Coordinates of C-alpha atoms and ligand atoms in Angstrom, one line a residue:
X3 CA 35.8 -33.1 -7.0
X4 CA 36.8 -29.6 -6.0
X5 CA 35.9 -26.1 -6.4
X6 CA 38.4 -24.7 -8.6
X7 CA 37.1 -21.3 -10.2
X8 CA 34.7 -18.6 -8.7
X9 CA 33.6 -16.0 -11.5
X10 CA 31.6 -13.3 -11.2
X11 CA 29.0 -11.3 -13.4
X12 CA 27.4 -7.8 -13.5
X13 CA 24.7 -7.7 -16.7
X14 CA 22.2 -6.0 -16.2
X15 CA 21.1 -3.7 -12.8
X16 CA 19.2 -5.8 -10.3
X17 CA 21.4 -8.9 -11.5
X18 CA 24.6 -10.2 -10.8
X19 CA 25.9 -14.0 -11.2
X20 CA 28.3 -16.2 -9.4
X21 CA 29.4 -18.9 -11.5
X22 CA 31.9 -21.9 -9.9
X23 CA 33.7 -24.1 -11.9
X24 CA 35.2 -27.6 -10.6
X25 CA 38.1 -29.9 -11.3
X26 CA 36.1 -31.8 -13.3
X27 CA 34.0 -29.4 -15.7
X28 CA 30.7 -29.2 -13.7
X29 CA 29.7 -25.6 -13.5
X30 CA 27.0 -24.3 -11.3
X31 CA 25.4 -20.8 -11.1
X32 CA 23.9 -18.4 -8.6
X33 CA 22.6 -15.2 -7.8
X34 CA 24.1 -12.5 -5.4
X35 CA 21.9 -9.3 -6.6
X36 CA 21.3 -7.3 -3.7
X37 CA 19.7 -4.4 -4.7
X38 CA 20.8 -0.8 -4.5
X39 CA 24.9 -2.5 -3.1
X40 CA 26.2 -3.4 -6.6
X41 CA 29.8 -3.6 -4.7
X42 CA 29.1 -4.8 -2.2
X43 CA 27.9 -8.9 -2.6
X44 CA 31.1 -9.1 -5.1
X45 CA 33.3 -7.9 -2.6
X46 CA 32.2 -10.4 -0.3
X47 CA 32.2 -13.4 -3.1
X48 CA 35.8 -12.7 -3.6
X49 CA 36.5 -12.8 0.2
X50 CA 34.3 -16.1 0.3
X51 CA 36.4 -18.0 -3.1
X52 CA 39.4 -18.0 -0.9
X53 CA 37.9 -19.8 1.4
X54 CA 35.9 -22.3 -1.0
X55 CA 38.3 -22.7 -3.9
X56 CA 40.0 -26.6 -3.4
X57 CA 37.2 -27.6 -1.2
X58 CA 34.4 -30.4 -2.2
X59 CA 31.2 -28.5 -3.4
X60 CA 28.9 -31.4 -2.4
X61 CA 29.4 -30.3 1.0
X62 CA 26.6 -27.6 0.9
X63 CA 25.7 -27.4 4.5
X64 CA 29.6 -27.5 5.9
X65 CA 30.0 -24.6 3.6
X66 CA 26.7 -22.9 4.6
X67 CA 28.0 -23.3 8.3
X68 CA 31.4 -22.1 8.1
X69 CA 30.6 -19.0 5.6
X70 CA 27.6 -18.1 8.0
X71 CA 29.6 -18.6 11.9
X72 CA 32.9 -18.1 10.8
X73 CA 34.9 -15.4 11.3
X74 CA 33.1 -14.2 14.7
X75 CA 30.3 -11.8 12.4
X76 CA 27.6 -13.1 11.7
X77 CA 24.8 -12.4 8.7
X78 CA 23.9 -9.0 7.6
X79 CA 22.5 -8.5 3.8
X80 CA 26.1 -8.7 2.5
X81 CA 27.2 -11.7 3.7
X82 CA 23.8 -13.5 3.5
X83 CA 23.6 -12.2 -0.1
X84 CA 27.2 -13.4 -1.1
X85 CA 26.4 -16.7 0.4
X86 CA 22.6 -17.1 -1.3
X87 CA 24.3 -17.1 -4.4
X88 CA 27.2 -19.8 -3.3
X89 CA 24.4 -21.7 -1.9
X90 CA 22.5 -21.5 -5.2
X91 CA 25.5 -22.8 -7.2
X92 CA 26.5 -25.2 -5.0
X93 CA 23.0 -26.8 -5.5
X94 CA 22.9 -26.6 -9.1
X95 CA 26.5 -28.3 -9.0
X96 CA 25.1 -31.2 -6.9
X97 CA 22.3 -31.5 -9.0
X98 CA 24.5 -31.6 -12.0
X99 CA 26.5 -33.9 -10.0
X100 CA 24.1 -36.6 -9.4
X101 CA 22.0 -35.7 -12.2
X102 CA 18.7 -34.8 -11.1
X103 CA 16.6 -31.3 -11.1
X104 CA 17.9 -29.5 -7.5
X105 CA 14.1 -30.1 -6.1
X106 CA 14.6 -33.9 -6.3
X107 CA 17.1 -33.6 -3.7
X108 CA 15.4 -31.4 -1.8
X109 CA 12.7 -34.1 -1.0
X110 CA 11.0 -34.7 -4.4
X111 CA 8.4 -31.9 -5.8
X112 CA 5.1 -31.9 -4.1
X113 CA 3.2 -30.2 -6.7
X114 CA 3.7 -30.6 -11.0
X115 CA 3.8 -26.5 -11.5
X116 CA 4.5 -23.3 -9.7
X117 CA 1.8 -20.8 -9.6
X118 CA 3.5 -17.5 -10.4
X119 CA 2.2 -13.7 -9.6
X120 CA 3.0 -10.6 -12.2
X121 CA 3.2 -7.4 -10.9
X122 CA 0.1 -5.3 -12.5
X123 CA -1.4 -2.1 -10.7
X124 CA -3.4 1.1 -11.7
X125 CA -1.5 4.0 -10.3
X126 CA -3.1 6.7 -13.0
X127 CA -6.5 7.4 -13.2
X128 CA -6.4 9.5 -16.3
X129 CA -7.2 8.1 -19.6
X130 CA -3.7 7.2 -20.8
X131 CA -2.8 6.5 -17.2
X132 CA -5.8 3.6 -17.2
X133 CA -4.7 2.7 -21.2
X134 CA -1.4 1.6 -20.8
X135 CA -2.7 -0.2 -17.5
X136 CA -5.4 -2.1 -19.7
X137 CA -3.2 -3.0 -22.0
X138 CA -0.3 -4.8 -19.6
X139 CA -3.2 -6.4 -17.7
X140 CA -4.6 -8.1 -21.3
X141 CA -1.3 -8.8 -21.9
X142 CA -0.5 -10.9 -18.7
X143 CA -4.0 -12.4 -18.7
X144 CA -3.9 -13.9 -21.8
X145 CA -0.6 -15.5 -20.6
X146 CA -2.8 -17.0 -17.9
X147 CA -1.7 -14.7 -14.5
X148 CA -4.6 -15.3 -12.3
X149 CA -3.0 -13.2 -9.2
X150 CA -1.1 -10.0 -9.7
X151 CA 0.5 -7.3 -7.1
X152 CA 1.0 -3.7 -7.5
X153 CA 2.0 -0.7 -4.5
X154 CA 0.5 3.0 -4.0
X155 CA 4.4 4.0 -4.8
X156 CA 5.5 7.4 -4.6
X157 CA 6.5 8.7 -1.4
X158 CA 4.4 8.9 1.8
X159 CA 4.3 11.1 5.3
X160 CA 3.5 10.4 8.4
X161 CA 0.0 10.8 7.3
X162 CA -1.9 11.7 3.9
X163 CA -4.6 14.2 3.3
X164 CA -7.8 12.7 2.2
X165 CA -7.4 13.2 -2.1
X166 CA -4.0 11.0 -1.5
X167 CA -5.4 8.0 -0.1
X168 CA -8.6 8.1 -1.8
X169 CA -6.5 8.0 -4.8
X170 CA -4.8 5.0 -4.0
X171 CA -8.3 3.3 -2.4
X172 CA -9.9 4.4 -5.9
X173 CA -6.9 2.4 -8.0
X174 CA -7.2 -0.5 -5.5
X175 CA -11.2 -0.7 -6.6
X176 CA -11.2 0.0 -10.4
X177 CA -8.7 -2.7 -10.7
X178 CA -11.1 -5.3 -8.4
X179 CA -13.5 -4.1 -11.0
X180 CA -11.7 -5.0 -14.2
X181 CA -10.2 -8.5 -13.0
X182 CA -13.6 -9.7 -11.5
X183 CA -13.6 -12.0 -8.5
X184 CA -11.8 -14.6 -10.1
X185 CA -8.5 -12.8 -9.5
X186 CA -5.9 -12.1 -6.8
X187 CA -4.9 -8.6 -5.9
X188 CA -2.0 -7.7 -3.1
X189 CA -0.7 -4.8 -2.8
X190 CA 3.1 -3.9 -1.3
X191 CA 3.1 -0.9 1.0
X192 CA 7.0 -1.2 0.7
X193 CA 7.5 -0.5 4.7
X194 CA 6.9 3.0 4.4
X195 CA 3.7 3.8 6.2
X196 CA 3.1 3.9 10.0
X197 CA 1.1 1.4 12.1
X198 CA -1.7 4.0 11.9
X199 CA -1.3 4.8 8.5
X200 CA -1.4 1.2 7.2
X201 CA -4.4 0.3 9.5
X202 CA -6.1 2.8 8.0
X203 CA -5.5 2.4 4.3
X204 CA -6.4 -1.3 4.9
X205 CA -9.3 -0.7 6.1
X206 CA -10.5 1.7 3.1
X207 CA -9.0 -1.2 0.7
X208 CA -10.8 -4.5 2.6
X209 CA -14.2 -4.4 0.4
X210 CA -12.3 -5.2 -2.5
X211 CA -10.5 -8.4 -1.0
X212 CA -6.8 -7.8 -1.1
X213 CA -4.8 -11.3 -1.1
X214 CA -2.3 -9.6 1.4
X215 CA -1.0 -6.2 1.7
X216 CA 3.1 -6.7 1.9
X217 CA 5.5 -4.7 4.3
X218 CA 2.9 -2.2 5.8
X219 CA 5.4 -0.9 8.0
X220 CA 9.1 -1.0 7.8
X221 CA 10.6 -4.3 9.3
X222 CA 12.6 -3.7 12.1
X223 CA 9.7 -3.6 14.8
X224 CA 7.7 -7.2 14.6
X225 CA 5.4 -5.9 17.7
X226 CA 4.4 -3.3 15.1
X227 CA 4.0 -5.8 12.0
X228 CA 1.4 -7.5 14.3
X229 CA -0.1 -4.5 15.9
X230 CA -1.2 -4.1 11.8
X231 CA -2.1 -7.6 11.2
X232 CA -4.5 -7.9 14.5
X233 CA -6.5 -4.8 13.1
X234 CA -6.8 -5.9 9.2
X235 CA -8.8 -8.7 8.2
X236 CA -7.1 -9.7 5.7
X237 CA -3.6 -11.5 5.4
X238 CA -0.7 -9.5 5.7
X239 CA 2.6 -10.1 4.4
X240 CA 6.8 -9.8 4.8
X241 CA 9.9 -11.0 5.2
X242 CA 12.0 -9.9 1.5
X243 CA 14.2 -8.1 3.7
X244 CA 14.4 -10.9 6.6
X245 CA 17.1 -13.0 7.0
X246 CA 18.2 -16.6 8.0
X247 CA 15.5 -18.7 10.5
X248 CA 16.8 -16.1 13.0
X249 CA 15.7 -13.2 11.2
X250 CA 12.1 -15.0 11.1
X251 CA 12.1 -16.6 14.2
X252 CA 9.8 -13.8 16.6
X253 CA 7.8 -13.2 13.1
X254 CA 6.7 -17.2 13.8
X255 CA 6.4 -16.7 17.3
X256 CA 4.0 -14.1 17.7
X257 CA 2.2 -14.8 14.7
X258 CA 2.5 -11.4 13.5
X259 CA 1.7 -12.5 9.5
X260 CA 0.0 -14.7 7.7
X261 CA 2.6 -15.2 4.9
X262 CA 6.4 -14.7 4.9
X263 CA 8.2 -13.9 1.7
X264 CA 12.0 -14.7 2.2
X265 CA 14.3 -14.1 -0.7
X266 CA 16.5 -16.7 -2.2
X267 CA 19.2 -14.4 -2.6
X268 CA 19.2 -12.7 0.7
X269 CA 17.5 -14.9 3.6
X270 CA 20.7 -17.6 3.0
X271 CA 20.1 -19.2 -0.7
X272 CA 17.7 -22.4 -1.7
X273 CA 19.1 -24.2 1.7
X274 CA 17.5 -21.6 4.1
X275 CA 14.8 -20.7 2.1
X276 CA 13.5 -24.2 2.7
X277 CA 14.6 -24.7 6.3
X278 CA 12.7 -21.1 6.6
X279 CA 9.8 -22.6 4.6
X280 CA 9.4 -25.6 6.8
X281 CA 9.6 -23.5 10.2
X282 CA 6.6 -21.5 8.8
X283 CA 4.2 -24.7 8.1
X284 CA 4.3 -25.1 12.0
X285 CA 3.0 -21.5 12.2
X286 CA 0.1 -22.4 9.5
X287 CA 1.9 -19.1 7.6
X288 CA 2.6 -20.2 3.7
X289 CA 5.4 -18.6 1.9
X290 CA 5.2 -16.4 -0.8
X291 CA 9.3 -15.8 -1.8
X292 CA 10.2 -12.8 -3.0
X293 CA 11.7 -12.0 -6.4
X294 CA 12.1 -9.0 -7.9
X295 CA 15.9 -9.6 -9.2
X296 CA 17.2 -12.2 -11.9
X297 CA 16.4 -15.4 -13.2
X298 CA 19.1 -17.6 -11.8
X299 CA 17.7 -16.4 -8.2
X300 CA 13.8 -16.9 -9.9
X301 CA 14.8 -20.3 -11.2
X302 CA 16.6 -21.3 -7.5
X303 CA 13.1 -20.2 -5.5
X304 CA 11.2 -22.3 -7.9
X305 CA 13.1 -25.3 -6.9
X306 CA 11.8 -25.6 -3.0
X307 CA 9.0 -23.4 -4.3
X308 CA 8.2 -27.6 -5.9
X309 CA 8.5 -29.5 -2.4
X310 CA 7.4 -27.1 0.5
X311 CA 3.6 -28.0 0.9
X312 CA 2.6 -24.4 2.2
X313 CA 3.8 -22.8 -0.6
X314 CA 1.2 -20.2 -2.1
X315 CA 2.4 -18.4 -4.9
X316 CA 5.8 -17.3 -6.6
X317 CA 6.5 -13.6 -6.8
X318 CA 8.3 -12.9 -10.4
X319 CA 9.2 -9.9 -12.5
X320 CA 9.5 -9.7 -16.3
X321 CA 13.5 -9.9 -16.2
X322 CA 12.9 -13.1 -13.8
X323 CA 11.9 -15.2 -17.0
X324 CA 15.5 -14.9 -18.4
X325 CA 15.1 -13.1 -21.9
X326 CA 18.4 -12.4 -23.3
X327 CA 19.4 -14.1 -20.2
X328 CA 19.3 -17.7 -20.2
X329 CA 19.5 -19.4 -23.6
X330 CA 16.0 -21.0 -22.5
X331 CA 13.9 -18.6 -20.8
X332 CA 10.6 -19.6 -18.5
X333 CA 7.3 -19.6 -20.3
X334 CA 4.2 -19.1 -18.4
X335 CA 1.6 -20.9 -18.9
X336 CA -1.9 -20.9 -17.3
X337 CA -0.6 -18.5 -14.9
X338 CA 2.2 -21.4 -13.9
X339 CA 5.3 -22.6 -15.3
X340 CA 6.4 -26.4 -15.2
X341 CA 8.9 -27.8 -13.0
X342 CA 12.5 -27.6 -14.4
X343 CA 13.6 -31.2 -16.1
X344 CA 17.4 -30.7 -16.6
X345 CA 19.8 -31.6 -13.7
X346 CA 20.8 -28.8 -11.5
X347 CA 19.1 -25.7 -11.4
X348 CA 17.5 -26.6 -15.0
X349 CA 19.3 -23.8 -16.6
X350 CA 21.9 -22.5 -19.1
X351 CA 23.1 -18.9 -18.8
X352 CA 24.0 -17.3 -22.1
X353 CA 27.9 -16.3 -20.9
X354 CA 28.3 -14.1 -23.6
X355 CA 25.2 -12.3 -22.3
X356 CA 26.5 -12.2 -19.0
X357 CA 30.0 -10.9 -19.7
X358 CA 28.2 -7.7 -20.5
X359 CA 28.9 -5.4 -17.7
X360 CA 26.9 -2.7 -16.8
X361 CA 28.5 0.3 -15.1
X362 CA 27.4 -0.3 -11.5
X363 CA 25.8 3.9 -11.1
X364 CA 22.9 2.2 -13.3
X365 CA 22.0 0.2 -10.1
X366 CA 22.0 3.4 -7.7
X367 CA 18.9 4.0 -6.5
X368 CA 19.4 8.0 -6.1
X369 CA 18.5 10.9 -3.7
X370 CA 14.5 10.5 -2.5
X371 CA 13.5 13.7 0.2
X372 CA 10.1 14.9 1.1
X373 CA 8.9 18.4 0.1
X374 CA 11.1 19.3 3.4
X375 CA 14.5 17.9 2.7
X376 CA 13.7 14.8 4.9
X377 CA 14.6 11.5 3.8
X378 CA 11.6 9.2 2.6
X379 CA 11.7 5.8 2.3
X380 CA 12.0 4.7 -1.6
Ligands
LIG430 MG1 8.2 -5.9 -1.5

């Protein structure tokens, strides 16, 4: 069997598709989103097919090998991105292959569902602010969501006077009030406060029992990832814009979280993820992969999501389910949704769906400057 056709597919912003063909008819799909670079990943696939097309697909970890050291550079979000998605076709071509759902080959599932997290938050405190917050939260807890994360958004200084992160702290407890004690709350700070800032703000926040706080500060500095998580007493989370074991290796060694969140797309598809995963179990840290993309790259995390033991919870956004997507999308139920049956990834994209391009400007994030002209941090 050889790889004989790489194809490539721009829908919808935040989601763009590989799709490789073989000789012999087996098709297998990933995702190479990488948000705000719409170019960029499909550049880099192209580059990559010449490579890959009249080689055997089964050979997932060559593959991974040569894409990742070849060529002298290494990594990078662009690369990594390009070759998460080959990664994630790949697989489903091998579970297609040998006919079994990807996670049987992975080890075998350790668990019969995957707990799944909604993103819910009160940001507005006036009356229709609150409404339209009520009803989205009724809405996802009748489908079951038992943990849900939201951000204080918007864009944020050095520091904040007082009315700005009261506001925030005042969100963070009206919504411990409405879910009860029953439910999980995280919130992600998005890497755009300081050490000092985030400190603070998790303290004001720790009566009403976060389940992490995500990114508090930007993630090029792990000394100062830890500096945050040795004054908060709660768990603190990252790792959606980490990289490969490498990326995470001095986030294992000095402890500096309690959870990682690699993403399947970027940290080097569903074969890193779990190689990631399995480093982290040594540092007692569980994994809580990102998602905030499609649903070829939500259905690949769910597959080692299924055998890594200290897994915790799967991070998923309304467009991960697959409406108008995949000809069956997810359903959630109880808060979880049941291991995938079908070889492969367990999916079927709806090509005609996919062939829809969107003009790649919808993606651009835009122009985002503090009062002074200064750049914030999105
Ligand atoms: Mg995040």
């Amino acid at each position: 069997m050889k790889i004989e056709r790489i194809e490539q597919f721009f829908p919808r912003p935040r989601v763009r598709l590989v799709k490789i063909t073989t000789d012999d008819g087996l098709v297998g799909w990933g995702e190479t989103t990488l948000e705000g670079k719409p170019k960029s990943t499909m550049a880099a696939v192209e580059e990559l097919a010449d490579y890959l097309i009249g080689k055997d697909p089964l050979r997932l970890e060559h593959h991974w090998q040569h894409i990742y050291r070849s060529a002298f550079f290494r990594g990078g979000n662009v690369l990594m991105t390009a070759l998460s998605g080959i990664d994630q076709a790949l697989w489903d071509i091998a579970g297609k292959y040998y006919g079994v759902p990807v996670y049987k080959l992975l080890g075998g599932a350790v668990r019969d569902r995957i707990r799944v997290y909604a993103h819910w938050g009160i940001r507005d405190l006036s009356e229709e602010g609150l409404a339209r917050a009520r009803e989205r939260l009724d809405r996802l807890q009748q489908m079951g969501y038992t943990a849900f994360k939201s951000g204080p958004g918007g864009k944020w200084r050095g520091h904040e006077p007082p009315a700005v992160i009261d506001h925030f702290v005042r969100c963070a407890y009206t919504m411990r009030e409405w879910v009860g004690p029953e439910v999980e709350l995280a919130f992600d700070f998005h890497g755009k406060m300081t050490p000092a800032l985030a400190i603070e703000i998790c303290h004001e926040i720790k009566g009403m029992r976060p389940m992490f706080v995500e990114e508090p500060v930007p993630q090029e500095n792990v000394d100062a990832l830890k500096l945050v998580s040795d004054h908060v007493p709660f768990p603190i989370a990252t790792g959606e814009r980490l990289l490969t074991r490498w990326g995470f290796r001095e986030v294992f060694e000095k402890q500096a979280v309690a959870y990682i969140q690699p993403d399947v797309s970027h940290c080097g598809g569903i074969t890193e993820l779990k190689k990631i995963a399995n480093m982290a179990e040594v540092y007692y840290m569980h994994i809580l992969p990102h998602c905030a993309i499609g649903p070829v790259a939500f259905t690949a995390s769910m597959h080692v999501d299924a055998v890594v033991p200290n897994f915790l919870a799967q991070e998923q956004v309304d467009q991960g389910l697959g409406h108008g997507l995949l000809q069956e999308p997810w359903q959630v139920v109880d808060g979880y949704i049941e291991l995938p049956t079908q070889p492969g990834l367990g999916i079927e994209v709806d090509e005609e769906a996919a062939a829809r391009t969107v003009p790649y400007t919808e993606e651009l994030g835009g122009e985002f400057y503090h009062d002074d002209g200064s750049v914030a941090d999105w």
